[in-house]
Amino acid sequence: MKKGEVVFSAVCVVFFGFMAVQTLELLGKGRPSEMGSGSWPMLLLSAGAMLSLGLLALNLIKFLKKRNAGEARIPAGAAGGAGEDGAAASVRKKVSLCIVALLLYILILPYAGFVLSTGLFALGCMWALEERRPWVLVGSPILITALVLVVFAKFISMPLPKGVGLFADFSRLFY
Amino acid sequence: MLEHYIAAFSAMLLPQNLLAMCLGGLWGIVAGALPGISTSMGVVLLMPFTYALGPITAFTMLVSAYCGGITGGSITSILFGIPGEPSAVCTVIEGHAMAKQGHAAHALWVFIIASAIGGIFSVFIMMAATPLIANFALRFGPPEYFALTLLGLSVVSGLSGKSVLKGAISCLFGLFLATVGTDGITGEERYTFETSILLGGINFVSAMIGLLAISEIFAEAGEPFQEAKGSAVYRGLKEELPTVSEYKENWWTLLKSCVIGTLSGALPGGGATIASFLAYGEAARSSKHPERFGKGAVDGLMATEASNNASTGGSLTILLSLGIPASNTTAMLIAAFMIHGLQPGPLLLTQRPDIIYGIFVAMLLTNIFLVALSVIGVKMFLQLNKLPYSAFSAAITIMCVIGAFGLSNTMDDVYIMFVFGLIGYFMRKAKFPIAPAILGLVLGDRVELSLRRSLLISGGDPMILVSSPISITILLLAVFSIVYPMVKKSQAFRES
């Protein structure tokens, strides 16, 4: 049982609870003998909050049991701990970089236009995934952007974002 | 009925539909074959390409990708021992064992032909059963629809993986998300937090792309792509052409597997994975050579492949006739129907028979084409496997962004996709199944509306929900399909 699972079930409890409080405003509205707009969500949220609470309790019990058992065996497991931590940190770094790359991509897309932002994103995403071969890093973004542009902008005629100002002029060169 | 089939065949022979079938089938095979992409993700990634297409061409492409995905999952299983799809686990056991003995081509032929037989069998069942079920479902009122959508939601117990509790929470989350936006009956705003982005509700296609595809990309970023090292020797399909006697010898196993596959596909919570395990188990039980199982049994491979492909017809029968998804991928197809302004269900057969019969014919032709497409697919996959995964991952992400953007040509859906990508990623990390949330999101609106309409009719009396024999039967079926897998799981747990 990982700590993350305990935290996630606690987040579920908070989420369902918070939304249930929001639902209170919707209850009581509507005509008599009619199921108002708040009743169904309240039913779902109450069930969700109760089940999440149950899951949190179960996870906490498992987590504490495992931690107690782990404490008794610390000397045996200590040797491999540093290596595992390093691998986990590397995974976290890669995932975080991917998330940041995508977030930046969708934030700059309406302003920088599709061509430029897609090329940059492809490069950033591959770099985040620890791709270091120069021919892949240079060739793939150009190829991917060109392929996507041909299929979606030319063939399907999707109005992909062009960007603003100079970027829009740049995009108009392609579509 | 005959005129509908003639019209559907004529439509299907148009170049654009044949091309859609080939491209969809090939993409499905590739998506199914690559371990990072599931069949449902393959269907989602294909959706942006179908926005501009006519409904028949679009569904031809999507249905071909669905069938191709189930078929493609077995290529990596046989050649590399990596199941591209969960339904191909038994294929790894027998198919890869055959490949390791130097019979990769033979195993591929067995899989290609058994897949085609299973797929075609289920299409014929679908053609016969869909109109019958749909005509019966025309008698349904809101209480029966409520019971039916609950039956659809009972899939959750099958989709929940190890923890039904987590599956239930995930489903409730999806059902709740479906309530966001303007209430369809009273017109009140719910959970919009005074933002315009949520006023029309959460577009479930962008949410699905986020939950399913983006979260998978984030998760895969942490776990590098499994490269096909130590694969079996493969020199080409011409090496070991199949014999008719092999199929004659195992015709009973094939037939049983087709029936098991079609029925499992039609049952909520069934699907290709359960179908393949059931058929494999039955084949092992009734085999003349049970000692060969696990060491490359041809009948075991046939049973697995025929059943998992037969499940596609079963799932689509329920989707087209009742409008409820029996599996994860058919939930994606509901989204595709809605994109094209259609509502799957009994009325669709009378309102748009061209689409329903078009899908029948597309499925039939796809299963025949898949024999040829699989041969191309094997070669293509061997080439694709050499591509750098980093570039592949970037390309898939870009396709997801375009898919979400294309829904309404605004960035709002892209932002929703990103948020759900993050939610999906953390759900995966906390071992929460994603499929129940998608199911809840897809069916949520219908469950609520049918419940509220029933109560409006009865003046608030909840007994209306159990007032007709049809709704009672469906509700009992729903309870059974929730409880049965739980009982089976607890039995298995106790035995282990």
CSV table of C-alpha atoms in Angstrom, one decimal, chain B residues 151-491:
chain,number,residue,atom,x,y,z
B,151,LEU,CA,-27.8,-2.7,-16.4
B,152,GLY,CA,-25.3,-0.8,-18.5
B,153,LEU,CA,-23.7,0.6,-15.4
B,154,SER,CA,-23.4,-2.9,-14.0
B,155,VAL,CA,-20.5,-3.3,-16.4
B,156,VAL,CA,-18.5,-1.5,-13.7
B,157,SER,CA,-18.0,-4.7,-11.7
B,158,GLY,CA,-16.4,-6.3,-14.7
B,159,LEU,CA,-14.3,-3.2,-15.5
B,160,SER,CA,-13.1,-2.6,-12.0
B,161,GLY,CA,-10.1,-4.9,-12.0
B,162,LYS,CA,-9.0,-6.0,-8.6
B,163,SER,CA,-11.1,-3.5,-6.5
B,164,VAL,CA,-14.9,-3.2,-7.0
B,165,LEU,CA,-14.9,-0.4,-4.4
B,166,LYS,CA,-12.5,1.7,-6.4
B,167,GLY,CA,-14.5,0.9,-9.6
B,168,ALA,CA,-17.7,2.0,-7.9
B,169,ILE,CA,-16.1,5.3,-6.7
B,170,SER,CA,-14.7,5.9,-10.2
B,171,CYS,CA,-18.2,5.3,-11.7
B,172,LEU,CA,-19.9,7.6,-9.2
B,173,PHE,CA,-17.3,10.3,-10.2
B,174,GLY,CA,-18.2,9.8,-13.9
B,175,LEU,CA,-21.9,9.9,-13.1
B,176,PHE,CA,-21.4,13.1,-11.2
B,177,LEU,CA,-19.4,14.7,-14.0
B,178,ALA,CA,-22.4,14.1,-16.3
B,179,THR,CA,-24.5,16.4,-14.1
B,180,VAL,CA,-22.2,19.4,-14.6
B,181,GLY,CA,-23.7,22.1,-16.7
B,182,THR,CA,-27.2,23.3,-17.4
B,183,ASP,CA,-29.9,20.9,-16.1
B,184,GLY,CA,-31.9,19.5,-19.1
B,185,ILE,CA,-35.2,19.6,-17.2
B,186,THR,CA,-35.2,22.7,-15.0
B,187,GLY,CA,-32.6,24.8,-16.8
B,188,GLU,CA,-30.7,25.4,-13.6
B,189,GLU,CA,-26.9,25.7,-13.7
B,190,ARG,CA,-25.1,23.0,-11.8
B,191,TYR,CA,-21.4,23.1,-10.7
B,192,THR,CA,-20.5,25.7,-13.3
B,193,PHE,CA,-18.8,28.0,-10.8
B,194,GLU,CA,-20.0,30.9,-12.9
B,195,THR,CA,-17.7,30.0,-15.8
B,196,SER,CA,-18.9,29.7,-19.4
B,197,ILE,CA,-16.6,26.8,-20.1
B,198,LEU,CA,-18.8,24.4,-18.0
B,199,LEU,CA,-22.2,25.9,-18.9
B,200,GLY,CA,-22.8,23.3,-21.7
B,201,GLY,CA,-21.5,20.5,-19.5
B,202,ILE,CA,-18.3,18.6,-19.8
B,203,ASN,CA,-17.8,17.4,-23.3
B,204,PHE,CA,-17.3,13.7,-22.7
B,205,VAL,CA,-15.1,13.1,-25.8
B,206,SER,CA,-12.5,15.6,-24.6
B,207,ALA,CA,-12.8,14.1,-21.1
B,208,MET,CA,-12.4,10.7,-22.5
B,209,ILE,CA,-9.4,11.6,-24.6
B,210,GLY,CA,-7.8,13.1,-21.4
B,211,LEU,CA,-8.7,10.2,-19.1
B,212,LEU,CA,-7.8,7.4,-21.5
B,213,ALA,CA,-5.1,8.7,-23.9
B,214,ILE,CA,-3.3,11.6,-22.2
B,215,SER,CA,-3.1,9.8,-18.9
B,216,GLU,CA,-1.7,6.8,-20.6
B,217,ILE,CA,1.0,8.9,-22.3
B,218,PHE,CA,2.0,10.4,-18.9
B,219,ALA,CA,2.0,6.9,-17.4
B,220,GLU,CA,4.0,5.5,-20.3
B,221,ALA,CA,6.5,8.3,-20.0
B,222,GLY,CA,7.5,6.8,-16.6
B,223,GLU,CA,7.6,3.2,-17.9
B,224,PRO,CA,9.6,2.9,-21.1
B,225,PHE,CA,8.1,1.2,-24.1
B,226,GLN,CA,8.7,-2.6,-24.1
B,227,GLU,CA,11.0,-3.3,-26.9
B,228,ALA,CA,10.6,-6.5,-28.7
B,229,LYS,CA,13.8,-8.2,-27.7
B,230,GLY,CA,14.3,-11.9,-27.7
B,231,SER,CA,11.4,-12.3,-30.2
B,232,ALA,CA,10.7,-15.5,-32.0
B,233,VAL,CA,12.2,-16.2,-35.5
B,234,TYR,CA,9.8,-15.0,-38.2
B,235,ARG,CA,10.6,-15.5,-41.8
B,236,GLY,CA,7.3,-14.7,-43.4
B,237,LEU,CA,3.8,-16.1,-43.7
B,238,LYS,CA,4.5,-18.2,-46.8
B,239,GLU,CA,6.7,-20.5,-44.7
B,240,GLU,CA,3.8,-22.5,-43.1
B,241,LEU,CA,0.5,-22.3,-45.0
B,242,PRO,CA,-2.4,-23.7,-42.9
B,243,THR,CA,-4.1,-27.0,-43.7
B,244,VAL,CA,-7.9,-27.5,-44.0
B,245,SER,CA,-7.7,-30.7,-41.9
B,246,GLU,CA,-6.6,-28.7,-38.9
B,247,TYR,CA,-9.8,-26.7,-39.0
B,248,LYS,CA,-11.9,-29.7,-39.7
B,249,GLU,CA,-10.4,-31.4,-36.6
B,250,ASN,CA,-11.2,-28.4,-34.4
B,251,TRP,CA,-14.6,-27.2,-35.9
B,252,TRP,CA,-16.5,-28.0,-32.7
B,253,THR,CA,-14.0,-26.0,-30.5
B,254,LEU,CA,-14.2,-23.1,-33.0
B,255,LEU,CA,-18.1,-23.1,-33.0
B,256,LYS,CA,-18.2,-23.2,-29.2
B,257,SER,CA,-15.7,-20.4,-28.9
B,258,CYS,CA,-17.7,-18.3,-31.4
B,259,VAL,CA,-20.9,-18.7,-29.3
B,260,ILE,CA,-19.0,-18.0,-26.0
B,261,GLY,CA,-17.4,-14.9,-27.6
B,262,THR,CA,-20.6,-13.5,-28.9
B,263,LEU,CA,-22.5,-14.1,-25.7
B,264,SER,CA,-19.7,-12.7,-23.5
B,265,GLY,CA,-19.5,-9.6,-25.8
B,266,ALA,CA,-23.2,-9.0,-25.4
B,267,LEU,CA,-23.2,-9.3,-21.6
B,268,PRO,CA,-22.5,-6.2,-19.6
B,269,GLY,CA,-19.0,-6.6,-18.0
B,270,GLY,CA,-18.2,-9.4,-20.5
B,271,GLY,CA,-16.1,-8.3,-23.5
B,272,ALA,CA,-13.1,-9.8,-25.3
B,273,THR,CA,-10.9,-10.6,-22.3
B,274,ILE,CA,-13.5,-12.6,-20.4
B,275,ALA,CA,-14.6,-14.3,-23.7
B,276,SER,CA,-11.0,-15.4,-24.5
B,277,PHE,CA,-10.5,-16.8,-21.0
B,278,LEU,CA,-13.8,-18.7,-21.0
B,279,ALA,CA,-13.3,-20.1,-24.5
B,280,TYR,CA,-9.7,-21.1,-23.7
B,281,GLY,CA,-10.8,-22.8,-20.5
B,282,GLU,CA,-13.5,-24.7,-22.3
B,283,ALA,CA,-11.1,-25.7,-25.1
B,284,ALA,CA,-8.6,-27.0,-22.5
B,285,ARG,CA,-11.4,-28.9,-20.7
B,286,SER,CA,-12.8,-30.6,-23.8
B,287,SER,CA,-9.5,-31.1,-25.7
B,288,LYS,CA,-8.4,-34.5,-26.9
B,289,HIS,CA,-4.8,-33.4,-26.0
B,290,PRO,CA,-5.0,-31.3,-22.8
B,291,GLU,CA,-1.3,-32.0,-22.2
B,292,ARG,CA,-0.5,-29.8,-25.1
B,293,PHE,CA,-2.0,-26.7,-23.4
B,294,GLY,CA,0.6,-24.2,-22.4
B,295,LYS,CA,3.1,-25.7,-24.9
B,296,GLY,CA,1.6,-24.4,-28.1
B,297,ALA,CA,-1.9,-26.0,-28.5
B,298,VAL,CA,-3.4,-25.1,-31.8
B,299,ASP,CA,-7.0,-25.6,-30.5
B,300,GLY,CA,-6.2,-23.4,-27.5
B,301,LEU,CA,-5.0,-20.6,-29.9
B,302,MET,CA,-8.1,-21.1,-32.2
B,303,ALA,CA,-10.5,-20.9,-29.2
B,304,THR,CA,-8.9,-17.7,-27.9
B,305,GLU,CA,-8.8,-15.9,-31.2
B,306,ALA,CA,-12.3,-17.0,-32.4
B,307,SER,CA,-13.9,-15.9,-29.1
B,308,ASN,CA,-12.2,-12.5,-28.6
B,309,ASN,CA,-13.1,-11.5,-32.2
B,310,ALA,CA,-16.7,-12.8,-31.8
B,311,SER,CA,-17.1,-10.6,-28.8
B,312,THR,CA,-17.1,-7.5,-31.1
B,313,GLY,CA,-20.4,-8.5,-32.7
B,314,GLY,CA,-22.0,-9.2,-29.4
B,315,SER,CA,-21.0,-5.9,-27.9
B,316,LEU,CA,-22.2,-4.0,-31.0
B,317,THR,CA,-25.5,-5.8,-31.0
B,318,ILE,CA,-26.3,-4.4,-27.5
B,319,LEU,CA,-25.0,-1.0,-28.5
B,320,LEU,CA,-27.0,-0.7,-31.7
B,321,SER,CA,-30.2,-2.2,-30.4
B,322,LEU,CA,-30.4,-0.9,-26.8
B,323,GLY,CA,-27.9,2.0,-26.9
B,324,ILE,CA,-25.9,0.8,-23.9
B,325,PRO,CA,-22.2,0.0,-24.0
B,326,ALA,CA,-21.2,-3.5,-23.1
B,327,SER,CA,-17.5,-2.7,-23.1
B,328,ASN,CA,-15.0,0.2,-22.9
B,329,THR,CA,-14.6,0.5,-26.6
B,330,THR,CA,-18.3,0.6,-27.4
B,331,ALA,CA,-18.6,3.4,-24.8
B,332,MET,CA,-16.2,5.3,-27.2
B,333,LEU,CA,-18.5,4.5,-30.1
B,334,ILE,CA,-21.4,6.1,-28.3
B,335,ALA,CA,-19.4,9.3,-28.2
B,336,ALA,CA,-18.8,8.9,-32.0
B,337,PHE,CA,-22.6,8.6,-32.5
B,338,MET,CA,-23.2,11.7,-30.5
B,339,ILE,CA,-20.5,13.7,-32.5
B,340,HIS,CA,-22.5,12.9,-35.6
B,341,GLY,CA,-25.8,13.9,-34.0
B,342,LEU,CA,-27.1,10.4,-33.5
B,343,GLN,CA,-28.4,8.5,-30.5
B,344,PRO,CA,-27.7,4.8,-30.5
B,345,GLY,CA,-30.7,2.7,-29.5
B,346,PRO,CA,-33.9,1.2,-30.8
B,347,LEU,CA,-35.1,4.3,-32.5
B,348,LEU,CA,-32.0,4.5,-34.6
B,349,LEU,CA,-32.9,1.4,-36.5
B,350,THR,CA,-36.2,3.0,-37.7
B,351,GLN,CA,-34.8,6.6,-38.1
B,352,ARG,CA,-31.4,5.8,-39.8
B,353,PRO,CA,-31.5,2.2,-41.1
B,354,ASP,CA,-28.8,3.2,-43.6
B,355,ILE,CA,-26.3,3.6,-40.7
B,356,ILE,CA,-27.3,0.4,-38.8
B,357,TYR,CA,-27.2,-1.8,-41.9
B,358,GLY,CA,-24.1,0.1,-43.1
B,359,ILE,CA,-22.4,-0.9,-39.8
B,360,PHE,CA,-23.5,-4.6,-40.3
B,361,VAL,CA,-22.0,-4.7,-43.8
B,362,ALA,CA,-18.9,-2.8,-42.7
B,363,MET,CA,-18.3,-5.3,-40.0
B,364,LEU,CA,-18.8,-8.2,-42.3
B,365,LEU,CA,-16.5,-6.9,-45.0
B,366,THR,CA,-13.9,-5.8,-42.4
B,367,ASN,CA,-13.7,-9.3,-41.0
B,368,ILE,CA,-13.0,-10.6,-44.5
B,369,PHE,CA,-10.5,-7.8,-45.2
B,370,LEU,CA,-8.8,-8.3,-41.9
B,371,VAL,CA,-7.3,-11.5,-43.3
B,372,ALA,CA,-5.4,-9.5,-45.9
B,373,LEU,CA,-4.9,-6.6,-43.6
B,374,SER,CA,-3.4,-8.8,-40.9
B,375,VAL,CA,-0.8,-10.0,-43.4
B,376,ILE,CA,0.1,-6.3,-44.1
B,377,GLY,CA,-0.3,-5.5,-40.4
B,378,VAL,CA,2.4,-8.0,-39.4
B,379,LYS,CA,4.9,-6.4,-41.8
B,380,MET,CA,3.9,-2.9,-40.9
B,381,PHE,CA,4.2,-3.7,-37.2
B,382,LEU,CA,7.7,-5.1,-37.6
B,383,GLN,CA,8.6,-1.7,-39.2
B,384,LEU,CA,6.7,0.4,-36.7
B,385,ASN,CA,8.5,-1.3,-33.9
B,386,LYS,CA,11.7,0.3,-35.1
B,387,LEU,CA,10.4,3.8,-34.8
B,388,PRO,CA,11.6,5.9,-31.8
B,389,TYR,CA,9.0,5.7,-29.0
B,390,SER,CA,9.6,9.3,-28.0
B,391,ALA,CA,8.5,10.6,-31.4
B,392,PHE,CA,5.5,8.2,-31.4
B,393,SER,CA,4.5,9.5,-28.0
B,394,ALA,CA,4.8,13.2,-29.1
B,395,ALA,CA,2.7,12.4,-32.2
B,396,ILE,CA,0.0,10.7,-30.2
B,397,THR,CA,-0.2,13.7,-27.8
B,398,ILE,CA,-0.5,16.1,-30.8
B,399,MET,CA,-3.3,13.9,-32.2
B,400,CYS,CA,-5.1,14.1,-28.9
B,401,VAL,CA,-4.9,17.9,-28.8
B,402,ILE,CA,-6.2,18.1,-32.3
B,403,GLY,CA,-9.0,15.6,-31.5
B,404,ALA,CA,-10.1,17.8,-28.5
B,405,PHE,CA,-9.7,21.0,-30.4
B,406,GLY,CA,-11.8,19.7,-33.4
B,407,LEU,CA,-14.9,19.0,-31.3
B,408,SER,CA,-15.9,22.7,-31.3
B,409,ASN,CA,-12.8,24.4,-32.8
B,410,THR,CA,-12.1,26.1,-29.4
B,411,MET,CA,-9.3,25.6,-26.9
B,412,ASP,CA,-11.9,25.1,-24.1
B,413,ASP,CA,-12.1,21.4,-24.9
B,414,VAL,CA,-8.3,21.1,-25.0
B,415,TYR,CA,-8.1,22.5,-21.5
B,416,ILE,CA,-10.7,20.1,-20.3
B,417,MET,CA,-8.8,17.3,-21.9
B,418,PHE,CA,-5.6,18.4,-20.1
B,419,VAL,CA,-7.3,18.5,-16.7
B,420,PHE,CA,-8.8,15.1,-17.3
B,421,GLY,CA,-5.4,13.8,-18.4
B,422,LEU,CA,-4.0,14.8,-15.0
B,423,ILE,CA,-7.0,13.3,-13.2
B,424,GLY,CA,-6.6,10.1,-15.2
B,425,TYR,CA,-2.9,9.9,-14.5
B,426,PHE,CA,-3.4,10.2,-10.7
B,427,MET,CA,-6.2,7.7,-10.9
B,428,ARG,CA,-3.8,5.3,-12.6
B,429,LYS,CA,-1.1,5.9,-10.0
B,430,ALA,CA,-3.7,5.3,-7.2
B,431,LYS,CA,-4.8,2.1,-9.1
B,432,PHE,CA,-8.3,3.5,-9.7
B,433,PRO,CA,-9.9,2.0,-12.9
B,434,ILE,CA,-10.6,4.6,-15.5
B,435,ALA,CA,-13.2,2.7,-17.6
B,436,PRO,CA,-16.0,3.0,-14.9
B,437,ALA,CA,-15.6,6.8,-14.9
B,438,ILE,CA,-15.9,6.9,-18.6
B,439,LEU,CA,-19.0,4.6,-18.5
B,440,GLY,CA,-20.5,6.9,-15.8
B,441,LEU,CA,-19.8,10.0,-17.9
B,442,VAL,CA,-21.4,8.4,-21.0
B,443,LEU,CA,-24.5,7.0,-19.3
B,444,GLY,CA,-24.9,9.6,-16.5
B,445,ASP,CA,-27.2,11.9,-18.5
B,446,ARG,CA,-29.5,9.1,-19.5
B,447,VAL,CA,-29.8,7.5,-16.1
B,448,GLU,CA,-30.7,10.8,-14.5
B,449,LEU,CA,-33.2,11.8,-17.2
B,450,SER,CA,-35.0,8.4,-17.3
B,451,LEU,CA,-35.2,8.4,-13.5
B,452,ARG,CA,-36.6,12.0,-13.3
B,453,ARG,CA,-39.0,11.4,-16.2
B,454,SER,CA,-40.3,8.2,-14.5
B,455,LEU,CA,-40.9,10.1,-11.3
B,456,LEU,CA,-42.6,12.9,-13.1
B,457,ILE,CA,-45.0,10.4,-14.7
B,458,SER,CA,-45.8,8.7,-11.3
B,459,GLY,CA,-46.0,12.0,-9.4
B,460,GLY,CA,-43.0,11.1,-7.3
B,461,ASP,CA,-43.8,7.5,-6.5
B,462,PRO,CA,-40.6,5.5,-6.9
B,463,MET,CA,-42.6,2.2,-7.2
B,464,ILE,CA,-43.0,3.0,-10.9
B,465,LEU,CA,-39.4,1.8,-11.3
B,466,VAL,CA,-40.5,-1.7,-10.5
B,467,SER,CA,-44.0,-1.6,-11.9
B,468,SER,CA,-43.5,-3.6,-15.2
B,469,PRO,CA,-42.2,-7.1,-15.7
B,470,ILE,CA,-39.6,-5.8,-18.2
B,471,SER,CA,-38.0,-3.4,-15.8
B,472,ILE,CA,-38.1,-5.9,-12.9
B,473,THR,CA,-36.3,-8.5,-15.2
B,474,ILE,CA,-33.7,-5.9,-16.3
B,475,LEU,CA,-33.1,-4.7,-12.7
B,476,LEU,CA,-32.7,-8.3,-11.6
B,477,LEU,CA,-30.2,-8.9,-14.4
B,478,ALA,CA,-28.3,-5.7,-13.4
B,479,VAL,CA,-28.1,-7.0,-9.8
B,480,PHE,CA,-27.0,-10.4,-11.0
B,481,SER,CA,-24.3,-8.9,-13.2
B,482,ILE,CA,-23.0,-6.8,-10.3
B,483,VAL,CA,-23.1,-9.5,-7.7
B,484,TYR,CA,-21.9,-12.5,-9.8
B,485,PRO,CA,-18.4,-11.2,-10.7
B,486,MET,CA,-18.0,-10.1,-7.0
B,487,VAL,CA,-18.9,-13.6,-5.8
B,488,LYS,CA,-16.5,-15.2,-8.3
B,489,LYS,CA,-13.8,-12.8,-7.3
B,490,SER,CA,-14.2,-13.5,-3.6
B,491,GLN,CA,-14.3,-17.3,-4.4
